[in-house]
N, CA and C atoms as an extended XYZ file, in Angstrom:
171
Properties=species:S:1:pos:R:3:atomname:S:1:resname:S:1:resid:I:1 pbc="F F F"
N       -29.214       10.488       13.655 N   MET     1
C       -28.775        9.452       13.430 CA  MET     1
C       -28.102        8.211       14.225 C   MET     1
N       -28.079        6.983       14.081 N   THR     2
C       -27.266        5.925       15.472 CA  THR     2
C       -26.523        5.481       14.974 C   THR     2
N       -25.711        4.737       15.658 N   ASP     3
C       -24.575        4.126       15.439 CA  ASP     3
C       -24.839        2.958       14.584 C   ASP     3
N       -25.291        2.305       14.599 N   SER     4
C       -26.498        1.045       13.742 CA  SER     4
C       -26.872        1.490       11.961 C   SER     4
N       -26.675        3.094       11.866 N   ASP     5
C       -27.204        3.363       10.810 CA  ASP     5
C       -26.139        3.902        9.853 C   ASP     5
N       -24.786        4.022       10.504 N   ILE     6
C       -23.172        4.648       10.055 CA  ILE     6
C       -22.748        3.320        9.452 C   ILE     6
N       -22.660        3.657        7.973 N   GLN     7
C       -22.311        2.491        7.214 CA  GLN     7
C       -20.673        2.967        7.942 C   GLN     7
N       -19.715        1.802        7.165 N   HIS     8
C       -18.566        2.216        7.232 CA  HIS     8
C       -17.707        1.812        6.345 C   HIS     8
N       -17.087        1.997        5.446 N   THR     9
C       -16.579        1.287        4.092 CA  THR     9
C       -14.933        1.200        4.080 C   THR     9
N       -14.589        0.294        3.523 N   LYS    10
C       -12.654        0.044        3.568 CA  LYS    10
C       -11.913        1.246        3.454 C   LYS    10
N       -12.110        2.315        2.769 N   ASP    11
C       -11.727        3.555        2.461 CA  ASP    11
C       -11.085        4.469        3.449 C   ASP    11
N       -12.815        3.812        4.434 N   ASP    12
C       -12.083        4.726        5.614 CA  ASP    12
C       -11.332        4.457        6.873 C   ASP    12
N       -11.237        2.702        6.770 N   ALA    13
C       -10.385        2.074        7.630 CA  ALA    13
C        -9.277        2.983        7.230 C   ALA    13
N        -8.235        2.795        5.472 N   ASP    14
C        -7.203        2.969        4.860 CA  ASP    14
C        -7.079        4.614        5.230 C   ASP    14
N        -7.886        5.199        5.324 N   LYS    15
C        -7.148        6.825        6.160 CA  LYS    15
C        -6.825        6.664        7.005 C   LYS    15
N        -7.341        6.194        7.763 N   LYS    16
C        -6.832        6.412        9.543 CA  LYS    16
C        -5.496        5.382        9.674 C   LYS    16
N        -4.713        6.463       10.694 N   GLN    17
C        -3.253        5.585       11.022 CA  GLN    17
C        -3.306        4.606       11.759 C   GLN    17
N        -2.554        3.759       11.825 N   PRO    18
C        -2.933        2.685       12.817 CA  PRO    18
C        -2.401        3.671       14.238 C   PRO    18
N        -2.847        3.550       15.864 N   PRO    19
C        -2.627        3.812       17.142 CA  PRO    19
C        -1.081        3.874       17.104 C   PRO    19
N         0.039        4.866       17.787 N   LEU    20
C         1.080        5.042       18.128 CA  LEU    20
C         1.217        4.140       19.080 C   LEU    20
N         2.123        3.283       19.696 N   ASN    21
C         2.327        2.288       20.080 CA  ASN    21
C         4.041        3.114       20.788 C   ASN    21
N         2.899        3.543       22.537 N   LEU    22
C         3.527        4.479       23.375 CA  LEU    22
C         4.681        4.021       23.547 C   LEU    22
N         4.871        2.272       23.965 N   ASN    23
C         6.016        1.867       24.443 CA  ASN    23
C         7.280        2.054       23.252 C   ASN    23
N         7.113        1.850       22.615 N   ASP    24
C         7.795        2.267       21.131 CA  ASP    24
C         8.440        3.974       21.317 C   ASP    24
N         7.479        4.460       20.944 N   LEU    25
C         7.586        6.106       20.863 CA  LEU    25
C         8.610        6.416       21.986 C   LEU    25
N         8.452        5.709       23.550 N   ALA    26
C         9.133        6.130       24.854 CA  ALA    26
C        10.729        5.638       24.080 C   ALA    26
N        10.640        4.454       23.821 N   ALA    27
C        12.097        4.311       23.601 CA  ALA    27
C        13.053        4.353       22.608 C   ALA    27
N        12.622        4.806       21.611 N   ASN    28
C        13.100        4.990       20.598 CA  ASN    28
C        12.222        6.154       19.222 C   ASN    28
N        12.320        7.272       19.438 N   PRO    29
C        10.936        8.260       19.321 CA  PRO    29
C        11.133        8.537       17.306 C   PRO    29
N        12.931        8.291       17.321 N   MET    30
C        13.150        8.721       15.512 CA  MET    30
C        12.726        7.212       15.008 C   MET    30
N        12.376        6.321       15.555 N   ARG    31
C        12.147        5.643       14.703 CA  ARG    31
C        10.694        5.335       13.629 C   ARG    31
N        10.472        5.320       15.406 N   VAL    32
C         9.061        5.612       15.246 CA  VAL    32
C         7.632        6.414       14.108 C   VAL    32
N         8.950        8.051       14.257 N   GLY    33
C         8.284        9.204       13.185 CA  GLY    33
C         9.038        8.810       11.676 C   GLY    33
N         9.979        8.114       11.387 N   MET    34
C        10.379        7.707       10.392 CA  MET    34
C         9.811        6.097        9.844 C   MET    34
N         8.985        5.818       11.193 N   GLU    35
C         8.482        4.338       10.032 CA  GLU    35
C         7.094        5.270        9.634 C   GLU    35
N         6.774        6.668       10.505 N   ARG    36
C         5.043        6.946       10.078 CA  ARG    36
C         5.459        7.472        8.392 C   ARG    36
N         6.313        8.652        8.869 N   LEU    37
C         7.059        9.606        7.336 CA  LEU    37
C         6.782        8.481        5.993 C   LEU    37
N         8.097        7.023        6.298 N   ALA    38
C         7.761        5.942        5.349 CA  ALA    38
C         6.582        5.974        4.789 C   ALA    38
N         5.190        5.569        5.597 N   ARG    39
C         4.012        4.928        4.943 CA  ARG    39
C         2.910        6.107        4.310 C   ARG    39
N         3.459        7.366        4.801 N   ARG    40
C         2.656        8.250        3.156 CA  ARG    40
C         3.261        7.957        1.567 C   ARG    40
N         2.437        8.213        1.072 N   LYS    41
C         2.476        7.970       -0.273 CA  LYS    41
C         3.302        9.083       -1.271 C   LYS    41
N         4.464        8.789       -1.971 N   PRO    42
C         4.937        9.721       -2.506 CA  PRO    42
C         3.967       10.951       -3.049 C   PRO    42
N         4.561       11.933       -3.083 N   ALA    43
C         3.624       12.956       -4.060 CA  ALA    43
C         4.009       12.959       -5.321 C   ALA    43
N         2.960       13.538       -5.995 N   LEU    44
C         2.644       13.241       -7.270 CA  LEU    44
C         4.072       14.394       -7.826 C   LEU    44
N         5.542       13.809       -9.222 N   LYS    45
C         6.278       14.413       -9.639 CA  LYS    45
C         5.576       15.278      -10.836 C   LYS    45
N         6.312       16.273      -10.914 N   SER    46
C         5.809       16.535      -12.563 CA  SER    46
C         6.783       16.026      -13.686 C   SER    46
N         5.949       16.184      -14.591 N   LYS    47
C         6.803       15.276      -15.708 CA  LYS    47
C         7.572       16.553      -16.097 C   LYS    47
N         8.891       15.860      -16.353 N   LYS    48
C        10.131       16.675      -17.000 CA  LYS    48
C         9.750       17.744      -18.697 C   LYS    48
N         9.882       18.818      -18.830 N   ARG    49
C        10.148       19.284      -19.537 CA  ARG    49
C        10.824       19.263      -20.222 C   ARG    49
N        10.504       19.112      -21.503 N   HIS    50
C        11.741       19.721      -22.945 CA  HIS    50
C        11.869       20.570      -22.939 C   HIS    50
N        13.577       20.925      -23.779 N   TRP    51
C        13.718       21.660      -23.771 CA  TRP    51
C        12.906       22.924      -25.218 C   TRP    51
N        12.578       22.249      -25.732 N   TRP    52
C        11.396       22.374      -27.098 CA  TRP    52
C        10.126       22.559      -26.867 C   TRP    52
N         9.994       22.554      -25.750 N   SER    53
C         8.263       22.778      -24.974 CA  SER    53
C         8.063       23.721      -24.033 C   SER    53
N         9.768       24.384      -23.894 N   LYS    54
C        10.231       25.320      -22.705 CA  LYS    54
C         9.072       26.120      -23.573 C   LYS    54
N         8.367       27.180      -22.656 N   ARG    55
C         8.242       28.686      -23.270 CA  ARG    55
C         9.159       30.096      -23.027 C   ARG    55
N         9.229       30.625      -24.399 N   ALA    56
C        10.329       31.753      -24.243 CA  ALA    56
C         9.497       32.679      -23.415 C   ALA    56
N        10.716       33.285      -22.790 N   LYS    57
C        10.127       34.505      -21.428 CA  LYS    57
C        10.462       35.759      -22.694 C   LYS    57
């Protein structure tokens, strides 16, 4: 398959993280790391189970 045959979709671009700015990383690695962690989607929380729906052991 040639490069011109490859179809790029919007989803492909969304999945990739932007490249690291090495100057920022060298100046303040903690801030850069925290920014990248903040961009991640939060994990889905499990629904709280009520006391009447809990299974008896």
